[in-house]
Short mmCIF file of C-alpha atoms and ligand atoms in Angstrom, two decimals:
data_model
loop_
_atom_site.label_atom_id
_atom_site.label_comp_id
_atom_site.label_asym_id
_atom_site.label_seq_id
_atom_site.Cartn_x
_atom_site.Cartn_y
_atom_site.Cartn_z
CA UNK D 1 37.47 -4.49 -11.78
CA UNK D 2 37.25 -6.21 -8.39
CA UNK D 3 35.06 -3.36 -7.16
CA UNK D 4 32.69 -3.78 -10.07
CA UNK D 5 32.42 -7.53 -9.42
CA UNK D 6 31.62 -6.87 -5.76
CA UNK D 7 28.98 -4.28 -6.80
CA UNK D 8 27.36 -6.75 -9.16
CA UNK D 9 27.21 -9.32 -6.38
CA UNK D 10 25.61 -6.80 -4.02
CA UNK D 11 23.04 -5.88 -6.67
CA UNK D 12 22.04 -9.44 -7.52
CA UNK D 13 18.63 -9.56 -9.12
CA UNK D 14 15.83 -10.19 -6.65
CA UNK D 15 13.08 -12.23 -8.24
CA UNK D 16 9.61 -11.28 -7.24
CA UNK D 17 6.18 -10.60 -8.65
CA UNK D 18 4.62 -7.14 -8.88
CA UNK D 19 0.94 -6.84 -9.75
CA UNK D 20 0.92 -10.34 -11.16
CA UNK D 21 4.01 -9.97 -13.35
CA UNK D 22 7.36 -11.59 -12.57
CA UNK D 23 10.17 -9.04 -12.21
CA UNK D 24 13.89 -9.14 -11.41
CA UNK D 25 14.81 -6.19 -9.21
CA UNK D 26 18.41 -4.99 -9.27
CA UNK D 27 18.53 -2.83 -6.14
CA UNK D 28 20.91 -3.28 -3.22
CA UNK D 29 19.37 -5.75 -0.76
CA UNK D 30 18.73 -3.20 1.98
CA UNK D 31 16.97 -0.70 -0.30
CA UNK D 32 13.48 0.00 1.04
CA UNK D 33 10.83 -1.73 -1.05
CA UNK D 34 9.05 1.63 -1.44
CA UNK D 35 12.06 3.11 -3.25
CA UNK D 36 12.18 0.20 -5.66
CA UNK D 37 8.44 0.41 -6.35
CA UNK D 38 8.57 4.13 -7.04
CA UNK D 39 12.03 4.68 -8.54
CA UNK D 40 12.86 1.42 -10.30
CA UNK D 41 9.38 0.39 -11.35
CA UNK D 42 7.83 3.85 -11.72
CA UNK D 43 4.73 2.90 -9.74
CA UNK D 44 4.21 6.22 -8.00
CA UNK D 45 0.72 5.56 -6.64
CA UNK D 46 2.35 4.30 -3.46
CA UNK D 47 3.42 7.31 -1.40
CA UNK D 48 6.20 8.26 0.98
CA UNK D 49 5.05 9.89 4.20
CA UNK D 50 7.15 9.25 7.28
CA UNK D 51 9.66 6.56 6.34
CA UNK D 52 9.36 4.92 9.76
CA UNK D 53 6.32 2.64 9.35
CA UNK D 54 4.09 5.10 11.22
CA UNK D 55 1.73 6.72 8.69
CA UNK D 56 0.77 3.94 6.25
CA UNK D 57 1.01 6.07 3.09
CA UNK D 58 3.34 3.44 1.62
CA UNK D 59 1.08 0.43 2.26
CA UNK D 60 1.18 -2.36 -0.33
CA UNK D 61 0.28 -6.03 -0.09
CA UNK D 62 3.05 -8.61 0.25
CA UNK D 63 1.56 -12.07 -0.14
CA UNK D 64 -1.77 -10.45 0.66
CA UNK D 65 -0.63 -8.86 3.92
CA UNK D 66 -0.77 -5.07 4.29
CA UNK D 67 2.87 -3.98 4.49
CA UNK D 68 4.52 -0.61 5.05
CA UNK D 69 6.95 -0.69 2.18
CA UNK D 70 9.12 2.15 3.47
CA UNK D 71 10.41 -0.14 6.19
CA UNK D 72 10.88 -3.44 4.35
CA UNK D 73 14.22 -4.15 2.66
CA UNK D 74 13.70 -5.35 -0.87
CA UNK D 75 15.67 -8.52 -0.10
CA UNK D 76 12.80 -9.60 2.18
CA UNK D 77 10.32 -9.81 -0.69
CA UNK D 78 12.32 -12.24 -2.81
CA UNK D 79 9.97 -14.89 -4.15
CA UNK D 80 6.91 -13.08 -2.82
CA UNK D 81 3.92 -11.53 -4.52
CA UNK D 82 3.50 -7.76 -4.23
CA UNK D 83 0.38 -5.79 -5.11
CA UNK D 84 0.33 -2.02 -5.36
CA UNK D 85 -2.59 0.34 -5.95
CA UNK D 86 -1.88 0.10 -9.68
CA UNK D 87 -2.52 -3.63 -9.57
CA UNK D 88 -6.07 -3.46 -8.23
CA UNK D 89 -8.03 -2.90 -11.39
CA UNK D 90 -8.84 -5.79 -13.66
CA UNK D 91 -7.37 -6.31 -17.13
CA UNK D 92 -10.29 -4.47 -18.76
CA UNK D 93 -9.73 -1.44 -16.53
CA UNK D 94 -12.59 -2.11 -14.11
CA UNK D 95 -11.82 -0.68 -10.70
CA UNK D 96 -11.76 -2.83 -7.58
CA UNK D 97 -15.03 -2.74 -5.58
CA UNK D 98 -13.27 -0.85 -2.78
CA UNK D 99 -12.02 1.79 -5.21
CA UNK D 100 -15.57 2.20 -6.50
CA UNK D 101 -16.89 2.55 -2.95
CA UNK D 102 -14.18 5.17 -2.27
CA UNK D 103 -15.36 7.19 -5.25
CA UNK D 104 -19.04 6.87 -4.32
CA UNK D 105 -18.35 8.02 -0.77
CA UNK D 106 -16.06 10.80 -2.03
CA UNK D 107 -13.48 9.78 0.53
CA UNK D 108 -10.34 11.67 -0.55
CA UNK D 109 -9.55 15.27 0.17
CA UNK D 110 -5.93 15.97 -0.76
CA UNK D 111 -5.63 12.27 -1.63
CA UNK D 112 -2.07 11.77 -0.46
CA UNK D 113 -2.82 9.01 2.05
CA UNK D 114 -5.55 7.33 0.05
CA UNK D 115 -3.71 4.63 -1.87
CA UNK D 116 -2.36 3.34 1.44
CA UNK D 117 -5.81 3.59 3.01
CA UNK D 118 -7.36 1.57 0.18
CA UNK D 119 -4.69 -1.12 0.36
CA UNK D 120 -5.19 -1.41 4.13
CA UNK D 121 -8.98 -1.52 3.71
CA UNK D 122 -8.85 -4.29 1.13
CA UNK D 123 -6.61 -6.39 3.36
CA UNK D 124 -9.04 -5.86 6.25
CA UNK D 125 -12.06 -6.83 4.15
CA UNK D 126 -10.30 -9.93 2.81
CA UNK D 127 -9.50 -10.96 6.37
CA UNK D 128 -12.79 -10.18 8.11
CA UNK D 129 -15.39 -10.18 5.34
CA UNK D 130 -17.55 -7.46 6.77
CA UNK D 131 -15.71 -5.53 9.47
CA UNK D 132 -17.48 -3.69 12.26
CA UNK D 133 -16.70 -0.08 13.11
CA UNK D 134 -14.56 -1.34 15.99
CA UNK D 135 -12.61 -3.66 13.69
CA UNK D 136 -12.13 -0.85 11.20
CA UNK D 137 -10.89 1.53 13.86
CA UNK D 138 -8.52 -1.09 15.24
CA UNK D 139 -7.09 -2.20 11.89
CA UNK D 140 -7.02 1.06 9.97
CA UNK D 141 -4.07 2.74 11.64
CA UNK D 142 -3.10 4.70 8.53
CA UNK D 143 -2.94 8.43 9.20
CA UNK D 144 -5.00 10.93 7.23
CA UNK D 145 -4.04 14.56 7.83
CA UNK D 146 -7.32 15.63 6.20
CA UNK D 147 -9.38 13.62 8.70
CA UNK D 148 -11.32 11.49 6.21
CA UNK D 149 -11.79 8.69 8.75
CA UNK D 150 -15.63 8.81 8.85
CA UNK D 151 -15.82 8.52 5.06
CA UNK D 152 -13.23 5.74 5.02
CA UNK D 153 -15.45 3.81 7.44
CA UNK D 154 -18.52 4.51 5.31
CA UNK D 155 -16.77 3.34 2.13
CA UNK D 156 -15.59 0.12 3.77
CA UNK D 157 -19.16 -0.63 4.85
CA UNK D 158 -20.44 0.18 1.37
CA UNK D 159 -17.82 -2.04 -0.25
CA UNK D 160 -18.85 -4.95 1.92
CA UNK D 161 -22.53 -4.41 1.21
CA UNK D 162 -23.42 -3.22 4.68
CA UNK D 163 -25.76 -0.31 5.12
CA UNK D 164 -23.53 2.65 5.80
CA UNK D 165 -23.52 3.11 9.51
CA UNK D 166 -23.61 6.52 11.03
CA UNK D 167 -20.01 7.55 11.36
CA UNK D 168 -18.77 8.30 14.81
CA UNK D 169 -17.34 11.80 15.20
CA UNK D 170 -13.60 11.77 14.67
CA UNK D 171 -11.08 14.45 15.56
CA UNK D 172 -10.37 16.67 12.60
CA UNK D 173 -13.18 15.05 10.62
CA UNK D 174 -14.23 16.92 7.53
S1 FES A 201 5.94 6.23 4.62
FE1 FES A 201 5.80 4.19 5.23
S2 FES A 201 4.55 4.22 6.99
FE2 FES A 201 4.87 6.33 6.52
S1 FES A 202 -6.87 12.76 2.17
FE1 FES A 202 -5.33 14.20 2.67
S2 FES A 202 -3.99 13.11 4.00
FE2 FES A 202 -5.66 11.79 3.71
#
Protein backbone atom coordinates (compact mmCIF):
# COMPACT_ATOMS: atom_id res chain seq x y z
CA UNK A 1 0.00 0.00 0.00
CA UNK A 2 2.84 2.36 0.94
CA UNK A 3 4.58 1.45 -2.32
CA UNK A 4 1.50 2.30 -4.33
CA UNK A 5 1.18 5.68 -2.58
CA UNK A 6 4.83 6.45 -3.35
CA UNK A 7 4.28 5.43 -7.01
CA UNK A 8 1.27 7.71 -7.28
CA UNK A 9 3.32 10.58 -5.90
CA UNK A 10 6.11 9.91 -8.40
CA UNK A 11 3.60 9.83 -11.25
CA UNK A 12 1.83 13.06 -10.33
CA UNK A 13 0.03 14.52 -13.29
CA UNK A 14 2.06 17.09 -15.18
CA UNK A 15 -0.17 19.80 -16.60
CA UNK A 16 0.79 21.05 -19.98
CA UNK A 17 -0.64 21.92 -23.36
CA UNK A 18 -0.12 19.82 -26.49
CA UNK A 19 -1.14 21.25 -29.84
CA UNK A 20 -3.37 23.80 -28.16
CA UNK A 21 -5.17 21.36 -25.87
CA UNK A 22 -4.59 21.15 -22.12
CA UNK A 23 -3.42 17.70 -21.01
CA UNK A 24 -2.42 16.06 -17.72
CA UNK A 25 0.51 13.70 -18.29
CA UNK A 26 0.99 10.85 -15.85
CA UNK A 27 4.55 9.78 -16.63
CA UNK A 28 7.43 9.64 -14.17
CA UNK A 29 9.09 13.08 -14.03
CA UNK A 30 12.33 11.98 -15.71
CA UNK A 31 10.62 10.27 -18.65
CA UNK A 32 11.85 11.83 -21.90
CA UNK A 33 9.22 14.10 -23.42
CA UNK A 34 9.54 12.17 -26.70
CA UNK A 35 8.37 8.96 -25.02
CA UNK A 36 5.33 10.69 -23.59
CA UNK A 37 4.45 12.27 -26.94
CA UNK A 38 4.71 8.98 -28.79
CA UNK A 39 3.63 6.38 -26.23
CA UNK A 40 1.19 8.19 -23.96
CA UNK A 41 -0.32 10.58 -26.48
CA UNK A 42 0.07 8.45 -29.60
CA UNK A 43 1.53 11.32 -31.63
CA UNK A 44 3.99 9.28 -33.66
CA UNK A 45 4.91 11.95 -36.21
CA UNK A 46 7.79 12.93 -33.94
CA UNK A 47 10.59 10.42 -34.44
CA UNK A 48 13.32 8.79 -32.38
CA UNK A 49 16.75 8.83 -33.98
CA UNK A 50 19.72 9.03 -31.64
CA UNK A 51 18.32 9.72 -28.17
CA UNK A 52 21.21 12.06 -27.35
CA UNK A 53 20.04 15.39 -28.80
CA UNK A 54 22.29 14.99 -31.83
CA UNK A 55 20.09 14.26 -34.86
CA UNK A 56 16.98 16.42 -34.42
CA UNK A 57 14.46 13.78 -35.54
CA UNK A 58 12.55 14.37 -32.29
CA UNK A 59 12.27 18.17 -32.63
CA UNK A 60 9.09 19.77 -31.29
CA UNK A 61 8.36 23.31 -30.14
CA UNK A 62 8.24 24.08 -26.43
CA UNK A 63 6.91 27.59 -25.95
CA UNK A 64 7.85 28.18 -29.57
CA UNK A 65 11.47 27.08 -29.18
CA UNK A 66 12.75 24.13 -31.23
CA UNK A 67 13.46 21.42 -28.67
CA UNK A 68 14.95 17.93 -28.96
CA UNK A 69 12.32 16.05 -27.05
CA UNK A 70 14.42 12.91 -26.57
CA UNK A 71 16.58 14.79 -24.10
CA UNK A 72 14.02 16.81 -22.12
CA UNK A 73 12.44 15.26 -19.01
CA UNK A 74 8.70 15.64 -19.09
CA UNK A 75 8.79 17.42 -15.73
CA UNK A 76 10.53 20.34 -17.46
CA UNK A 77 7.54 21.09 -19.67
CA UNK A 78 5.02 21.52 -16.86
CA UNK A 79 2.92 24.59 -17.59
CA UNK A 80 4.44 25.00 -21.05
CA UNK A 81 2.97 24.85 -24.52
CA UNK A 82 4.15 22.05 -26.80
CA UNK A 83 3.56 21.83 -30.54
CA UNK A 84 4.25 18.69 -32.54
CA UNK A 85 4.06 18.12 -36.29
CA UNK A 86 0.44 17.02 -35.83
CA UNK A 87 -0.42 20.45 -34.44
CA UNK A 88 0.68 22.47 -37.47
CA UNK A 89 -2.37 22.24 -39.66
CA UNK A 90 -5.34 24.48 -39.02
CA UNK A 91 -8.72 23.29 -37.74
CA UNK A 92 -10.04 22.88 -41.29
CA UNK A 93 -7.10 20.66 -42.22
CA UNK A 94 -5.12 23.27 -44.15
CA UNK A 95 -1.42 22.54 -43.99
CA UNK A 96 1.07 25.05 -42.61
CA UNK A 97 2.80 27.15 -45.30
CA UNK A 98 6.09 25.38 -44.58
CA UNK A 99 4.49 21.97 -45.04
CA UNK A 100 3.09 23.15 -48.38
CA UNK A 101 6.52 24.41 -49.44
CA UNK A 102 8.01 21.03 -48.42
CA UNK A 103 5.55 19.25 -50.68
CA UNK A 104 6.11 21.63 -53.60
CA UNK A 105 9.87 21.21 -53.35
CA UNK A 106 9.49 17.44 -52.92
CA UNK A 107 11.90 17.57 -50.01
CA UNK A 108 11.54 14.14 -48.37
CA UNK A 109 13.18 10.96 -49.50
CA UNK A 110 12.70 8.28 -46.84
CA UNK A 111 10.96 10.95 -44.74
CA UNK A 112 12.22 9.82 -41.36
CA UNK A 113 13.92 13.08 -40.39
CA UNK A 114 11.38 15.38 -42.00
CA UNK A 115 8.98 16.18 -39.17
CA UNK A 116 11.96 17.35 -37.13
CA UNK A 117 13.30 19.31 -40.09
CA UNK A 118 9.96 21.07 -40.58
CA UNK A 119 9.66 21.95 -36.89
CA UNK A 120 13.19 23.37 -36.91
CA UNK A 121 12.50 25.31 -40.11
CA UNK A 122 9.33 26.89 -38.76
CA UNK A 123 11.13 28.00 -35.61
CA UNK A 124 13.88 29.53 -37.75
CA UNK A 125 11.41 31.37 -39.98
CA UNK A 126 9.47 32.67 -36.97
CA UNK A 127 12.71 33.98 -35.51
CA UNK A 128 14.36 35.46 -38.60
CA UNK A 129 11.50 36.13 -41.02
CA UNK A 130 13.40 35.36 -44.16
CA UNK A 131 16.61 33.49 -43.39
CA UNK A 132 19.65 33.58 -45.66
CA UNK A 133 21.41 30.42 -46.79
CA UNK A 134 24.03 31.06 -44.11
CA UNK A 135 21.37 31.40 -41.41
CA UNK A 136 19.69 28.23 -42.63
CA UNK A 137 22.93 26.29 -42.60
CA UNK A 138 23.78 27.56 -39.13
CA UNK A 139 20.37 26.91 -37.57
CA UNK A 140 19.32 23.72 -39.33
CA UNK A 141 21.56 21.24 -37.56
CA UNK A 142 19.10 18.36 -37.96
CA UNK A 143 20.67 15.38 -39.70
CA UNK A 144 19.25 13.90 -42.88
CA UNK A 145 20.79 10.58 -43.89
CA UNK A 146 19.25 10.99 -47.36
CA UNK A 147 21.02 14.31 -47.91
CA UNK A 148 17.97 16.45 -48.64
CA UNK A 149 19.70 19.62 -47.43
CA UNK A 150 19.55 21.53 -50.76
CA UNK A 151 15.80 20.93 -51.04
CA UNK A 152 15.26 21.87 -47.40
CA UNK A 153 16.97 25.19 -48.12
CA UNK A 154 14.87 25.67 -51.26
CA UNK A 155 11.64 24.95 -49.39
CA UNK A 156 12.50 27.39 -46.61
CA UNK A 157 13.12 30.11 -49.19
CA UNK A 158 9.87 29.25 -50.95
CA UNK A 159 7.93 29.32 -47.67
CA UNK A 160 9.25 32.78 -46.91
CA UNK A 161 8.44 34.06 -50.37
CA UNK A 162 12.02 34.39 -51.51
CA UNK A 163 13.01 33.31 -54.98
CA UNK A 164 14.55 29.90 -54.54
CA UNK A 165 18.24 30.44 -54.51
CA UNK A 166 20.55 28.05 -56.24
CA UNK A 167 21.36 25.43 -53.67
CA UNK A 168 24.97 25.03 -52.75
CA UNK A 169 26.31 21.52 -53.31
CA UNK A 170 26.05 19.48 -50.14
CA UNK A 171 27.74 16.20 -49.31
CA UNK A 172 25.48 13.29 -50.05
CA UNK A 173 22.97 15.58 -51.76
CA UNK A 174 20.37 13.82 -53.83
S1 LIG B 1 16.32 11.48 -31.30
FE1 LIG B 1 16.40 13.38 -30.32
S2 LIG B 1 18.02 14.44 -31.28
FE2 LIG B 1 18.10 12.42 -32.13
S1 LIG C 1 14.68 12.12 -45.78
FE1 LIG C 1 15.62 10.27 -45.17
S2 LIG C 1 16.73 10.81 -43.37
FE2 LIG C 1 16.00 12.68 -44.14
